[in-house]
Each structure stands twice: as C-alpha cells, then as structure tokens.
Amino acid sequence: MTQLTVHTRATPAGPVIELSGELDNNSAPDVRTLLPRLTLQAGQQLVIDLTGITFCDSSGITVLIAARNRALAARADIVLAAVPGRVSRMLHIVGLDQVFPTHPTAQAAAAAWTPPTSE
C-alpha cells in the first residue's frame, strides 16, 4: 500500500506543498486533485518540498509537470526544494532539471523569491 502525506501551507511567496512518502501511480492522483485548489497569484512561486519523498516513479514526475503547468497558467513560478538524489537523477535523465529550479530547502526557495514590482 502506497503511503503519501501531503501538507500545504501559504507563505508570502506562494503556496508550499510538502510531500512525504511514495509519490507513485497510486498516490499521484491525490496531489493532482490538490493543484486546482491552490491559491496561486501571478508573480508568486509554488514550492514543492520533496524532503520526505522516499520513492518517485513516472507518475510522480507527471504530477510535478502538472504542478508546473498550474503555476504557468497562474503566471507564477515553480521551484522544487530538497530534491532527493534518486529523484534528481531522474529529472536529469529526462531533461527536467533544466525546467525545474531547485533549492536545498523550502526556506531557501522562499528566501530566493523576488516579489513582483508594481508598474
């Protein structure tokens, strides 16, 4: 049985999704269902914190791409935080390391965020 724990929290930079456990074919729909319900403003960033991920398959990667699509539709950015080595390797193999900026922690991602300037 696949176990995935999902926590979300709001920050001034944007929402943070914290994932722990196995992100796979059985658990990915739970995360995908959450995405449209996120409050994400233009200029913010969506942080996906992978600190607790113990396993990720292609369904998990597909969810990350869906999250990116959600962020782009909101005219926001997306970053990954605390990407485990195995997941980082998979992202590199399929070329998504060029698509997803990464940070060592969610806090580092928030610190790197630059608020949009009003014109």
PDB file of C-alpha atoms in Angstrom:
ATOM      1  CA  MET A   1       0.000   0.000   0.000  1.00  0.00           C
ATOM      2  CA  THR A   2       1.361   3.365  -1.026  1.00  0.00           C
ATOM      3  CA  GLN A   3       1.706   5.966   1.678  1.00  0.00           C
ATOM      4  CA  LEU A   4       1.963   9.645   0.838  1.00  0.00           C
ATOM      5  CA  THR A   5       1.477  12.521   3.221  1.00  0.00           C
ATOM      6  CA  VAL A   6       0.650  15.902   1.720  1.00  0.00           C
ATOM      7  CA  HIS A   7       0.731  19.172   3.661  1.00  0.00           C
ATOM      8  CA  THR A   8       0.172  22.591   2.196  1.00  0.00           C
ATOM      9  CA  ARG A   9       0.900  25.957   3.689  1.00  0.00           C
ATOM     10  CA  ALA A  10       0.698  29.512   2.486  1.00  0.00           C
ATOM     11  CA  THR A  11       3.652  31.881   2.542  1.00  0.00           C
ATOM     12  CA  PRO A  12       4.031  35.429   1.211  1.00  0.00           C
ATOM     13  CA  ALA A  13       5.964  33.927  -1.722  1.00  0.00           C
ATOM     14  CA  GLY A  14       3.137  31.494  -2.510  1.00  0.00           C
ATOM     15  CA  PRO A  15       1.942  28.033  -1.564  1.00  0.00           C
ATOM     16  CA  VAL A  16       4.245  25.270  -0.398  1.00  0.00           C
ATOM     17  CA  ILE A  17       3.334  21.624  -0.928  1.00  0.00           C
ATOM     18  CA  GLU A  18       5.267  19.295   1.373  1.00  0.00           C
ATOM     19  CA  LEU A  19       5.327  15.674   0.224  1.00  0.00           C
ATOM     20  CA  SER A  20       6.459  12.709   2.318  1.00  0.00           C
ATOM     21  CA  GLY A  21       6.415   9.056   1.353  1.00  0.00           C
ATOM     22  CA  GLU A  22       5.918   7.444  -2.023  1.00  0.00           C
ATOM     23  CA  LEU A  23       4.857   9.553  -4.991  1.00  0.00           C
ATOM     24  CA  ASP A  24       3.694   6.938  -7.457  1.00  0.00           C
ATOM     25  CA  ASN A  25       0.785   5.751  -9.581  1.00  0.00           C
ATOM     26  CA  ASN A  26      -1.407   5.175  -6.527  1.00  0.00           C
ATOM     27  CA  SER A  27      -0.708   8.454  -4.736  1.00  0.00           C
ATOM     28  CA  ALA A  28      -0.144  10.877  -7.631  1.00  0.00           C
ATOM     29  CA  PRO A  29      -3.895  11.473  -8.203  1.00  0.00           C
ATOM     30  CA  ASP A  30      -4.168  12.883  -4.668  1.00  0.00           C
ATOM     31  CA  VAL A  31      -1.593  15.548  -5.464  1.00  0.00           C
ATOM     32  CA  ARG A  32      -3.070  16.223  -8.900  1.00  0.00           C
ATOM     33  CA  THR A  33      -6.507  16.792  -7.306  1.00  0.00           C
ATOM     34  CA  LEU A  34      -4.990  19.325  -4.916  1.00  0.00           C
ATOM     35  CA  LEU A  35      -3.403  21.509  -7.619  1.00  0.00           C
ATOM     36  CA  PRO A  36      -6.516  23.377  -8.869  1.00  0.00           C
ATOM     37  CA  ARG A  37      -7.465  24.258  -5.277  1.00  0.00           C
ATOM     38  CA  LEU A  38      -4.192  26.092  -4.575  1.00  0.00           C
ATOM     39  CA  THR A  39      -4.350  29.851  -4.210  1.00  0.00           C
ATOM     40  CA  LEU A  40      -1.584  30.994  -6.517  1.00  0.00           C
ATOM     41  CA  GLN A  41      -1.242  34.603  -7.636  1.00  0.00           C
ATOM     42  CA  ALA A  42       0.663  35.963 -10.616  1.00  0.00           C
ATOM     43  CA  GLY A  43       4.253  36.646  -9.612  1.00  0.00           C
ATOM     44  CA  GLN A  44       4.246  34.176  -6.730  1.00  0.00           C
ATOM     45  CA  GLN A  45       6.032  30.851  -6.690  1.00  0.00           C
ATOM     46  CA  LEU A  46       4.784  27.380  -5.982  1.00  0.00           C
ATOM     47  CA  VAL A  47       7.277  25.404  -3.912  1.00  0.00           C
ATOM     48  CA  ILE A  48       7.155  21.618  -3.959  1.00  0.00           C
ATOM     49  CA  ASP A  49       9.124  20.393  -0.963  1.00  0.00           C
ATOM     50  CA  LEU A  50      10.316  16.841  -1.598  1.00  0.00           C
ATOM     51  CA  THR A  51      12.216  16.440   1.680  1.00  0.00           C
ATOM     52  CA  GLY A  52      10.291  13.351   2.724  1.00  0.00           C
ATOM     53  CA  ILE A  53       9.952  11.595  -0.634  1.00  0.00           C
ATOM     54  CA  THR A  54      11.190   8.020  -0.381  1.00  0.00           C
ATOM     55  CA  PHE A  55      10.125   6.896  -3.863  1.00  0.00           C
ATOM     56  CA  CYS A  56       9.030   8.604  -7.080  1.00  0.00           C
ATOM     57  CA  ASP A  57       8.080   6.962 -10.354  1.00  0.00           C
ATOM     58  CA  SER A  58       6.986   8.358 -13.712  1.00  0.00           C
ATOM     59  CA  SER A  59       3.521   9.154 -12.304  1.00  0.00           C
ATOM     60  CA  GLY A  60       5.202  11.336  -9.711  1.00  0.00           C
ATOM     61  CA  ILE A  61       7.203  13.117 -12.383  1.00  0.00           C
ATOM     62  CA  THR A  62       3.953  13.662 -14.309  1.00  0.00           C
ATOM     63  CA  VAL A  63       2.444  15.303 -11.220  1.00  0.00           C
ATOM     64  CA  LEU A  64       5.430  17.656 -10.998  1.00  0.00           C
ATOM     65  CA  ILE A  65       4.828  18.614 -14.629  1.00  0.00           C
ATOM     66  CA  ALA A  66       1.111  19.160 -13.868  1.00  0.00           C
ATOM     67  CA  ALA A  67       2.117  21.425 -10.965  1.00  0.00           C
ATOM     68  CA  ARG A  68       4.378  23.364 -13.322  1.00  0.00           C
ATOM     69  CA  ASN A  69       1.510  23.744 -15.783  1.00  0.00           C
ATOM     70  CA  ARG A  70      -0.710  25.026 -12.950  1.00  0.00           C
ATOM     71  CA  ALA A  71       1.926  27.584 -11.956  1.00  0.00           C
ATOM     72  CA  LEU A  72       2.450  28.747 -15.531  1.00  0.00           C
ATOM     73  CA  ALA A  73      -1.308  29.125 -16.035  1.00  0.00           C
ATOM     74  CA  ALA A  74      -1.365  31.413 -12.972  1.00  0.00           C
ATOM     75  CA  ARG A  75       1.655  33.349 -14.327  1.00  0.00           C
ATOM     76  CA  ALA A  76       3.648  32.153 -11.329  1.00  0.00           C
ATOM     77  CA  ASP A  77       6.918  30.286 -10.934  1.00  0.00           C
ATOM     78  CA  ILE A  78       7.545  26.817  -9.593  1.00  0.00           C
ATOM     79  CA  VAL A  79      10.575  25.528  -7.718  1.00  0.00           C
ATOM     80  CA  LEU A  80      11.471  22.207  -6.165  1.00  0.00           C
ATOM     81  CA  ALA A  81      13.053  22.033  -2.726  1.00  0.00           C
ATOM     82  CA  ALA A  82      15.136  19.325  -1.086  1.00  0.00           C
ATOM     83  CA  VAL A  83      15.078  17.021  -4.101  1.00  0.00           C
ATOM     84  CA  PRO A  84      16.323  13.550  -3.086  1.00  0.00           C
ATOM     85  CA  GLY A  85      19.254  12.171  -5.084  1.00  0.00           C
ATOM     86  CA  ARG A  86      17.238   9.490  -6.873  1.00  0.00           C
ATOM     87  CA  VAL A  87      14.603  12.000  -7.967  1.00  0.00           C
ATOM     88  CA  SER A  88      17.273  14.491  -9.013  1.00  0.00           C
ATOM     89  CA  ARG A  89      18.871  11.804 -11.154  1.00  0.00           C
ATOM     90  CA  MET A  90      15.536  11.001 -12.828  1.00  0.00           C
ATOM     91  CA  LEU A  91      14.900  14.690 -13.526  1.00  0.00           C
ATOM     92  CA  HIS A  92      18.364  14.956 -15.063  1.00  0.00           C
ATOM     93  CA  ILE A  93      17.920  11.861 -17.248  1.00  0.00           C
ATOM     94  CA  VAL A  94      14.692  13.196 -18.774  1.00  0.00           C
ATOM     95  CA  GLY A  95      15.970  16.768 -19.030  1.00  0.00           C
ATOM     96  CA  LEU A  96      13.597  18.252 -16.461  1.00  0.00           C
ATOM     97  CA  ASP A  97      16.492  19.521 -14.368  1.00  0.00           C
ATOM     98  CA  GLN A  98      16.574  22.308 -16.981  1.00  0.00           C
ATOM     99  CA  VAL A  99      12.888  23.079 -16.355  1.00  0.00           C
ATOM    100  CA  PHE A 100      12.630  22.984 -12.561  1.00  0.00           C
ATOM    101  CA  PRO A 101      14.776  25.331 -10.495  1.00  0.00           C
ATOM    102  CA  THR A 102      15.812  23.659  -7.251  1.00  0.00           C
ATOM    103  CA  HIS A 103      16.766  24.828  -3.781  1.00  0.00           C
ATOM    104  CA  PRO A 104      18.208  22.878  -0.852  1.00  0.00           C
ATOM    105  CA  THR A 105      15.220  23.722   1.376  1.00  0.00           C
ATOM    106  CA  ALA A 106      11.795  25.324   1.149  1.00  0.00           C
ATOM    107  CA  GLN A 107      13.155  28.149   3.293  1.00  0.00           C
ATOM    108  CA  ALA A 108      15.955  28.752   0.775  1.00  0.00           C
ATOM    109  CA  ALA A 109      13.373  28.810  -2.020  1.00  0.00           C
ATOM    110  CA  ALA A 110      11.321  31.420  -0.150  1.00  0.00           C
ATOM    111  CA  ALA A 111      14.446  33.486   0.522  1.00  0.00           C
ATOM    112  CA  ALA A 112      15.362  33.409  -3.183  1.00  0.00           C
ATOM    113  CA  TRP A 113      11.910  34.601  -4.292  1.00  0.00           C
ATOM    114  CA  THR A 114      11.733  38.156  -5.533  1.00  0.00           C
ATOM    115  CA  PRO A 115       8.313  39.815  -5.188  1.00  0.00           C
ATOM    116  CA  PRO A 116       6.987  41.279  -8.414  1.00  0.00           C
ATOM    117  CA  THR A 117       7.397  45.002  -8.827  1.00  0.00           C
ATOM    118  CA  SER A 118       4.319  47.068  -9.488  1.00  0.00           C
ATOM    119  CA  GLU A 119       4.437  49.015 -12.697  1.00  0.00           C
TER     120      GLU A 119
END
